[in-house]
Coordinates of N, CA, C and O and ligand atoms in Angstrom, one line a residue:
X1 N -65.8 55.7 121.0 CA -64.6 56.2 120.5 C -64.2 55.7 119.1 O -64.4 54.5 118.9
X2 N -63.8 56.5 118.3 CA -63.3 56.1 117.0 C -61.8 56.5 116.8 O -61.4 57.4 117.4
X3 N -61.1 55.7 115.9 CA -59.8 56.1 115.6 C -59.8 57.3 114.6 O -60.4 57.2 113.5
X4 N -59.2 58.4 115.0 CA -59.1 59.5 114.1 C -57.9 59.4 113.2 O -58.0 59.4 112.0
X5 N -56.8 59.3 113.8 CA -55.5 59.1 113.1 C -54.4 58.5 113.9 O -54.4 58.4 115.1
X6 N -53.4 58.0 113.1 CA -52.2 57.6 113.7 C -51.2 58.6 113.2 O -51.2 59.1 112.0
X7 N -50.3 59.1 114.1 CA -49.4 60.2 113.8 C -47.9 59.8 113.7 O -47.5 59.1 114.6
X8 N -47.3 60.2 112.7 CA -45.9 59.8 112.5 C -45.1 61.1 112.4 O -45.4 62.0 111.6
X9 N -44.0 61.2 113.2 CA -43.1 62.3 113.1 C -42.1 62.0 112.0 O -41.6 60.9 111.9
X10 N -41.9 63.0 111.1 CA -40.9 62.8 110.0 C -39.9 64.0 110.0 O -40.3 65.1 110.4
X11 N -38.7 63.8 109.6 CA -37.7 64.8 109.6 C -38.0 65.8 108.4 O -37.6 67.0 108.5
X12 N -38.6 65.4 107.4 CA -38.8 66.2 106.2 C -40.2 65.8 105.6 O -40.4 64.8 105.0
X13 N -41.1 66.7 105.8 CA -42.5 66.5 105.3 C -42.6 66.3 103.8 O -43.3 65.4 103.3
X14 N -41.9 67.1 103.0 CA -42.0 66.9 101.6 C -41.4 65.6 101.1 O -41.9 65.0 100.2
X15 N -40.3 65.2 101.7 CA -39.6 63.9 101.4 C -40.6 62.8 101.8 O -40.7 61.8 101.0
X16 N -41.2 62.9 102.9 CA -42.1 61.9 103.4 C -43.3 61.7 102.5 O -43.7 60.6 102.1
X17 N -43.9 62.9 102.0 CA -45.0 62.8 101.1 C -44.6 62.2 99.8 O -45.3 61.4 99.2
X18 N -43.4 62.5 99.3 CA -42.9 61.9 98.0 C -42.8 60.4 98.2 O -43.1 59.6 97.3
X19 N -42.2 60.0 99.3 CA -42.0 58.6 99.6 C -43.3 57.7 99.7 O -43.4 56.7 99.0
X20 N -44.3 58.2 100.4 CA -45.5 57.4 100.5 C -46.3 57.5 99.2 O -47.1 56.6 98.9
X21 N -46.1 58.5 98.4 CA -46.7 58.6 97.1 C -46.1 57.5 96.1 O -46.8 56.8 95.5
X22 N -44.7 57.5 96.1 CA -44.1 56.6 95.2 C -44.2 55.2 95.6 O -44.4 54.3 94.7
X23 N -44.1 54.9 96.9 CA -44.2 53.5 97.3 C -45.6 53.0 97.5 O -45.9 51.8 97.2
X24 N -46.5 53.8 98.1 CA -47.8 53.3 98.5 C -48.9 53.9 97.6 O -50.1 53.5 97.7
X25 N -48.6 54.8 96.8 CA -49.6 55.4 95.9 C -50.6 56.3 96.7 O -51.8 56.5 96.3
X26 N -50.2 56.8 97.9 CA -51.1 57.6 98.8 C -50.7 59.0 98.6 O -49.5 59.4 98.6
X27 N -51.7 59.9 98.6 CA -51.5 61.3 98.5 C -51.8 62.0 99.8 O -52.7 61.7 100.5
X28 N -51.0 63.0 100.1 CA -51.2 63.8 101.3 C -52.1 65.0 100.9 O -52.1 65.4 99.8
X29 N -52.9 65.5 101.9 CA -53.6 66.7 101.7 C -52.7 67.9 101.8 O -51.5 67.8 101.8
X30 N -53.3 69.1 101.9 CA -52.5 70.3 101.9 C -51.7 70.4 103.3 O -52.2 69.9 104.3
X31 N -50.5 71.0 103.2 CA -49.7 71.1 104.4 C -50.2 72.3 105.2 O -50.4 73.4 104.7
X32 N -50.4 72.0 106.5 CA -50.9 73.1 107.4 C -49.9 73.3 108.5 O -49.1 72.5 108.8
X33 N -50.1 74.5 109.1 CA -49.2 74.9 110.2 C -50.0 75.0 111.5 O -51.0 75.7 111.5
X34 N -49.6 74.3 112.5 CA -50.2 74.5 113.8 C -49.2 75.2 114.7 O -48.3 74.6 115.3
X35 N -49.3 76.5 114.8 CA -48.4 77.4 115.5 C -48.3 77.0 117.0 O -47.3 76.8 117.6
X36 N -49.5 76.7 117.6 CA -49.6 76.4 119.0 C -48.8 75.1 119.3 O -48.1 75.0 120.3
X37 N -49.0 74.1 118.5 CA -48.3 72.8 118.7 C -46.9 72.8 118.2 O -46.2 71.8 118.4
X38 N -46.5 73.8 117.4 CA -45.2 73.8 116.8 C -44.9 72.8 115.7 O -43.8 72.2 115.7
X39 N -45.9 72.5 114.9 CA -45.8 71.5 113.9 C -46.3 71.9 112.5 O -47.3 72.7 112.5
X40 N -45.7 71.5 111.5 CA -46.2 71.5 110.1 C -46.8 70.1 109.9 O -46.1 69.1 110.2
X41 N -48.0 70.0 109.4 CA -48.5 68.7 109.2 C -49.4 68.5 108.0 O -49.9 69.5 107.4
X42 N -49.6 67.3 107.6 CA -50.5 67.0 106.5 C -51.1 65.6 106.8 O -50.5 64.8 107.6
X43 N -52.2 65.3 106.2 CA -52.9 64.1 106.4 C -53.0 63.2 105.2 O -53.3 63.8 104.1
X44 N -52.9 61.9 105.3 CA -53.3 61.0 104.3 C -54.7 60.5 104.7 O -54.8 59.9 105.8
X45 N -55.7 60.8 103.9 CA -57.1 60.4 104.3 C -57.4 59.0 103.7 O -57.4 58.8 102.5
X46 N -57.6 58.0 104.7 CA -57.9 56.7 104.2 C -59.4 56.4 104.2 O -59.8 55.3 104.0
X47 N -60.2 57.4 104.5 CA -61.6 57.2 104.5 C -62.1 57.0 105.9 O -62.8 57.8 106.5
X48 N -61.7 55.8 106.5 CA -62.2 55.6 107.9 C -61.3 56.1 109.0 O -61.6 56.2 110.2
X49 N -60.1 56.5 108.6 CA -59.1 57.0 109.5 C -58.0 57.7 108.7 O -58.0 57.6 107.5
X50 N -57.2 58.5 109.4 CA -56.1 59.2 108.6 C -54.8 58.9 109.2 O -54.6 58.3 110.3
X51 N -53.8 59.1 108.4 CA -52.4 59.1 108.9 C -51.9 60.5 108.9 O -52.1 61.3 107.9
X52 N -51.4 61.0 110.0 CA -50.9 62.3 110.2 C -49.4 62.3 110.1 O -48.8 61.5 110.8
X53 N -48.9 63.2 109.3 CA -47.4 63.3 109.2 C -47.1 64.7 109.8 O -47.6 65.7 109.4
X54 N -46.1 64.7 110.7 CA -45.8 65.9 111.4 C -44.3 66.2 111.3 O -43.5 65.3 111.5
X55 N -44.0 67.5 111.1 CA -42.6 67.9 111.1 C -42.5 69.1 112.0 O -43.4 69.9 112.1
X56 N -41.4 69.3 112.8 CA -41.3 70.4 113.7 C -41.3 71.7 112.9 O -40.7 71.8 111.8
X57 N -42.0 72.8 113.4 CA -42.1 74.0 112.7 C -41.1 75.0 113.3 O -40.9 76.1 112.8
X58 N -40.6 74.7 114.5 CA -39.6 75.6 115.1 C -38.7 74.7 116.0 O -39.1 73.6 116.4
X59 N -37.5 75.2 116.3 CA -36.5 74.4 117.1 C -37.0 73.9 118.4 O -36.6 72.9 118.9
X60 N -37.9 74.7 119.1 CA -38.3 74.3 120.4 C -39.7 73.6 120.3 O -40.4 73.5 121.3
X61 N -40.0 73.1 119.1 CA -41.2 72.3 119.0 C -41.2 71.1 119.9 O -40.2 70.5 120.1
X62 N -42.4 70.7 120.5 CA -42.4 69.5 121.3 C -41.9 68.3 120.6 O -41.5 67.3 121.3
X63 N -42.1 68.2 119.3 CA -41.7 67.0 118.6 C -40.2 67.1 118.1 O -39.7 66.1 117.6
X64 N -39.5 68.2 118.4 CA -38.1 68.2 118.0 C -37.3 67.2 118.8 O -36.4 66.6 118.3
X65 N -37.7 67.1 120.1 CA -37.0 66.2 121.0 C -37.2 64.7 120.5 O -36.3 63.9 120.6
X66 N -38.4 64.4 120.0 CA -38.7 63.1 119.5 C -37.8 62.8 118.4 O -37.2 61.7 118.3
X67 N -37.5 63.8 117.5 CA -36.6 63.6 116.4 C -35.2 63.4 116.8 O -34.4 62.7 116.1
X68 N -34.8 64.1 117.9 CA -33.4 63.9 118.4 C -33.2 62.4 118.7 O -32.2 61.8 118.5
X69 N -34.2 61.8 119.4 CA -34.1 60.4 119.8 C -34.4 59.5 118.6 O -33.9 58.3 118.6
X70 N -35.2 59.9 117.7 CA -35.5 59.0 116.5 C -35.3 59.9 115.3 O -36.2 60.3 114.6
X71 N -34.0 60.0 114.9 CA -33.7 60.9 113.7 C -34.4 60.6 112.4 O -34.6 61.5 111.6
X72 N -34.8 59.3 112.2 CA -35.5 59.0 111.0 C -37.0 59.1 111.1 O -37.7 58.8 110.2
X73 N -37.4 59.5 112.3 CA -38.9 59.6 112.6 C -39.5 58.3 113.1 O -38.7 57.3 113.3
X74 N -40.8 58.3 113.3 CA -41.4 57.1 113.8 C -42.8 57.5 114.3 O -43.2 58.6 114.3
X75 N -43.6 56.4 114.7 CA -44.9 56.6 115.2 C -44.9 57.4 116.5 O -44.1 57.1 117.4
X76 N -45.6 58.5 116.6 CA -45.6 59.4 117.8 C -46.8 59.2 118.7 O -46.7 59.2 119.9
X77 N -48.0 59.1 118.1 CA -49.2 58.9 118.9 C -50.3 58.4 118.0 O -50.2 58.4 116.8
X78 N -51.4 58.0 118.7 CA -52.6 57.7 117.9 C -53.7 58.6 118.6 O -53.6 59.0 119.7
X79 N -54.8 58.8 117.8 CA -55.8 59.8 118.2 C -57.2 59.2 118.2 O -57.6 58.6 117.2
X80 N -57.9 59.3 119.3 CA -59.3 58.9 119.4 C -60.2 60.1 119.4 O -59.9 61.1 120.0
X81 N -61.3 59.9 118.7 CA -62.3 61.0 118.8 C -63.2 60.8 120.0 O -63.6 59.6 120.3
X82 N -63.6 61.9 120.6 CA -64.5 61.8 121.7 C -65.6 62.9 121.5 O -65.3 63.9 120.8
X83 N -66.7 62.8 122.2 CA -67.7 63.8 122.1 C -67.3 65.1 122.8 O -67.6 66.2 122.4
X84 N -66.6 64.9 124.0 CA -66.2 66.1 124.8 C -64.8 65.8 125.3 O -64.6 64.9 126.1
X85 N -63.8 66.6 125.0 CA -62.5 66.5 125.5 C -62.5 66.7 127.0 O -61.8 65.9 127.7
X86 N -63.2 67.7 127.4 CA -63.2 68.0 128.9 C -63.8 66.8 129.7 O -63.2 66.4 130.7
X87 N -64.9 66.3 129.2 CA -65.5 65.2 129.9 C -64.6 63.9 129.9 O -64.5 63.2 130.9
X88 N -64.0 63.6 128.8 CA -63.2 62.5 128.6 C -61.9 62.6 129.5 O -61.5 61.7 130.3
X89 N -61.3 63.8 129.5 CA -60.1 64.1 130.3 C -60.5 64.0 131.8 O -59.7 63.4 132.6
X90 N -61.6 64.5 132.2 CA -62.0 64.5 133.6 C -62.2 63.0 134.1 O -61.8 62.6 135.1
X91 N -62.9 62.3 133.2 CA -63.2 60.9 133.5 C -61.9 60.1 133.7 O -61.7 59.2 134.6
X92 N -60.9 60.3 132.7 CA -59.7 59.6 132.8 C -58.9 60.0 134.0 O -58.3 59.2 134.7
X93 N -58.8 61.3 134.3 CA -58.1 61.8 135.5 C -58.6 61.2 136.8 O -57.9 60.9 137.7
X94 N -59.9 61.1 136.8 CA -60.6 60.5 138.0 C -60.1 59.0 138.2 O -60.0 58.6 139.3
X95 N -59.7 58.4 137.1 CA -59.3 57.0 137.2 C -57.7 56.9 137.4 O -57.1 55.9 137.2
X96 N -57.1 58.1 137.6 CA -55.7 58.1 137.8 C -54.8 58.4 136.6 O -53.6 58.3 136.7
X97 N -55.4 58.6 135.4 CA -54.7 58.8 134.2 C -54.1 60.2 134.2 O -54.7 61.1 134.9
X98 N -53.0 60.4 133.5 CA -52.3 61.7 133.5 C -52.6 62.5 132.2 O -52.0 62.1 131.2
X99 N -53.5 63.4 132.3 CA -53.7 64.3 131.1 C -52.6 65.3 131.1 O -52.4 66.0 132.0
X100 N -52.0 65.4 129.9 CA -50.8 66.3 129.8 C -51.2 67.8 129.6 O -52.3 68.1 129.2
X101 N -50.2 68.7 129.8 CA -50.5 70.1 129.6 C -50.7 70.8 130.9 O -50.9 70.2 131.9
X102 N -50.8 72.1 130.7 CA -51.0 73.0 131.9 C -52.4 73.4 132.1 O -52.7 74.3 132.9
X103 N -53.3 72.8 131.4 CA -54.7 73.1 131.6 C -55.2 74.1 130.5 O -56.4 74.3 130.4
X104 N -54.3 74.7 129.8 CA -54.7 75.6 128.7 C -55.3 74.7 127.6 O -54.8 73.8 127.2
X105 N -56.5 75.1 127.2 CA -57.2 74.4 126.1 C -56.3 74.3 124.8 O -55.8 75.4 124.4
X106 N -56.1 73.2 124.3 CA -55.3 73.0 123.0 C -56.3 72.7 121.9 O -57.3 72.1 122.0
X107 N -55.8 73.2 120.7 CA -56.6 73.0 119.5 C -55.8 72.4 118.4 O -54.6 72.8 118.3
X108 N -56.4 71.6 117.5 CA -55.7 71.2 116.3 C -55.9 72.2 115.2 O -56.5 73.3 115.4
X109 N -55.3 72.0 114.0 CA -55.4 73.0 112.9 C -56.8 73.2 112.4 O -57.1 74.2 111.8
X110 N -57.7 72.3 112.8 CA -59.1 72.5 112.3 C -60.0 73.2 113.4 O -61.2 73.2 113.3
X111 N -59.3 73.6 114.5 CA -60.0 74.3 115.5 C -60.7 73.4 116.5 O -61.5 73.9 117.4
X112 N -60.5 72.1 116.4 CA -61.1 71.2 117.3 C -60.3 71.0 118.6 O -59.1 71.1 118.6
X113 N -61.0 70.9 119.7 CA -60.3 70.7 121.0 C -59.6 69.4 121.0 O -60.1 68.4 120.6
X114 N -58.4 69.4 121.6 CA -57.6 68.2 121.7 C -57.0 68.2 123.1 O -56.9 69.2 123.8
X115 N -56.5 67.0 123.5 CA -55.8 66.8 124.7 C -54.9 65.6 124.5 O -55.2 64.7 123.7
X116 N -53.8 65.5 125.3 CA -52.9 64.4 125.2 C -52.9 63.7 126.6 O -53.0 64.3 127.6
X117 N -52.8 62.3 126.5 CA -52.8 61.5 127.7 C -51.5 60.7 127.8 O -51.0 60.2 126.7
X118 N -50.9 60.7 128.9 CA -49.5 60.1 129.1 C -49.5 58.7 128.6 O -50.4 57.9 128.8
X119 N -48.4 58.3 127.9 CA -48.3 56.9 127.4 C -48.4 55.8 128.5 O -48.9 54.7 128.1
X120 N -48.1 56.1 129.7 CA -48.2 55.1 130.8 C -49.7 54.6 130.9 O -50.0 53.6 131.4
X121 N -50.6 55.5 130.5 CA -52.0 55.2 130.7 C -52.7 54.4 129.5 O -53.8 54.1 129.5
X122 N -51.8 54.2 128.4 CA -52.3 53.4 127.3 C -51.2 52.4 126.8 O -50.8 52.5 125.6
X123 N -50.7 51.6 127.7 CA -49.8 50.5 127.4 C -48.6 51.0 126.6 O -48.0 50.3 125.8
X124 N -48.1 52.3 127.0 CA -46.9 52.8 126.4 C -47.1 53.7 125.2 O -46.1 54.1 124.6
X125 N -48.3 53.9 124.8 CA -48.6 54.7 123.6 C -49.2 56.1 124.0 O -50.2 56.1 124.8
X126 N -48.6 57.1 123.5 CA -49.2 58.5 123.7 C -50.5 58.6 122.9 O -50.6 58.2 121.8
X127 N -51.6 59.0 123.6 CA -52.9 59.1 123.1 C -53.3 60.6 123.0 O -53.2 61.4 123.9
X128 N -53.9 61.0 121.8 CA -54.5 62.3 121.6 C -56.0 62.1 121.7 O -56.5 61.1 121.1
X129 N -56.7 63.0 122.3 CA -58.1 63.0 122.3 C -58.6 64.1 121.4 O -58.0 65.2 121.5
X130 N -59.5 63.9 120.5 CA -59.9 65.0 119.6 C -61.5 65.1 119.7 O -62.2 64.1 119.6
X131 N -61.9 66.3 119.8 CA -63.4 66.5 120.0 C -64.0 66.7 118.6 O -63.7 67.6 117.9
X132 N -65.0 65.8 118.3 CA -65.8 66.0 117.1 C -67.2 66.3 117.5 O -67.8 65.6 118.3
X133 N -67.7 67.3 116.8 CA -69.1 67.6 117.1 C -70.0 67.3 115.9 O -69.6 67.3 114.8
Ligands
CO201 CO1 -52.6 64.0 116.1

């Protein structure tokens, strides 16, 4: 497994991009929309891993609730790459881990298969699995 990205929910993607540019000298890539996940997002590419910035794209977005609890935003999840999301999810479930969702295959903006695993199964941190081929 490799670290794909650490994801931060922000209330305002454009303001977040301006802030990390002025303070850290880091540039974000193009802003993309993931309709299925209900997020607008952009990545800061660090070479060996990325930082994902996410903003809700609709009021019922799964991350809108996170912003209600954390109005200024904060770290939401980290993402590990796996060869097969199905195989990794099955193996984790076999060990008692809780893979989230209703079983419908989920995809990121690049069309890669993803899945989320309950924070209780990684020391309190929400984990995303991302399939890289
Ligand atoms: Co992510």
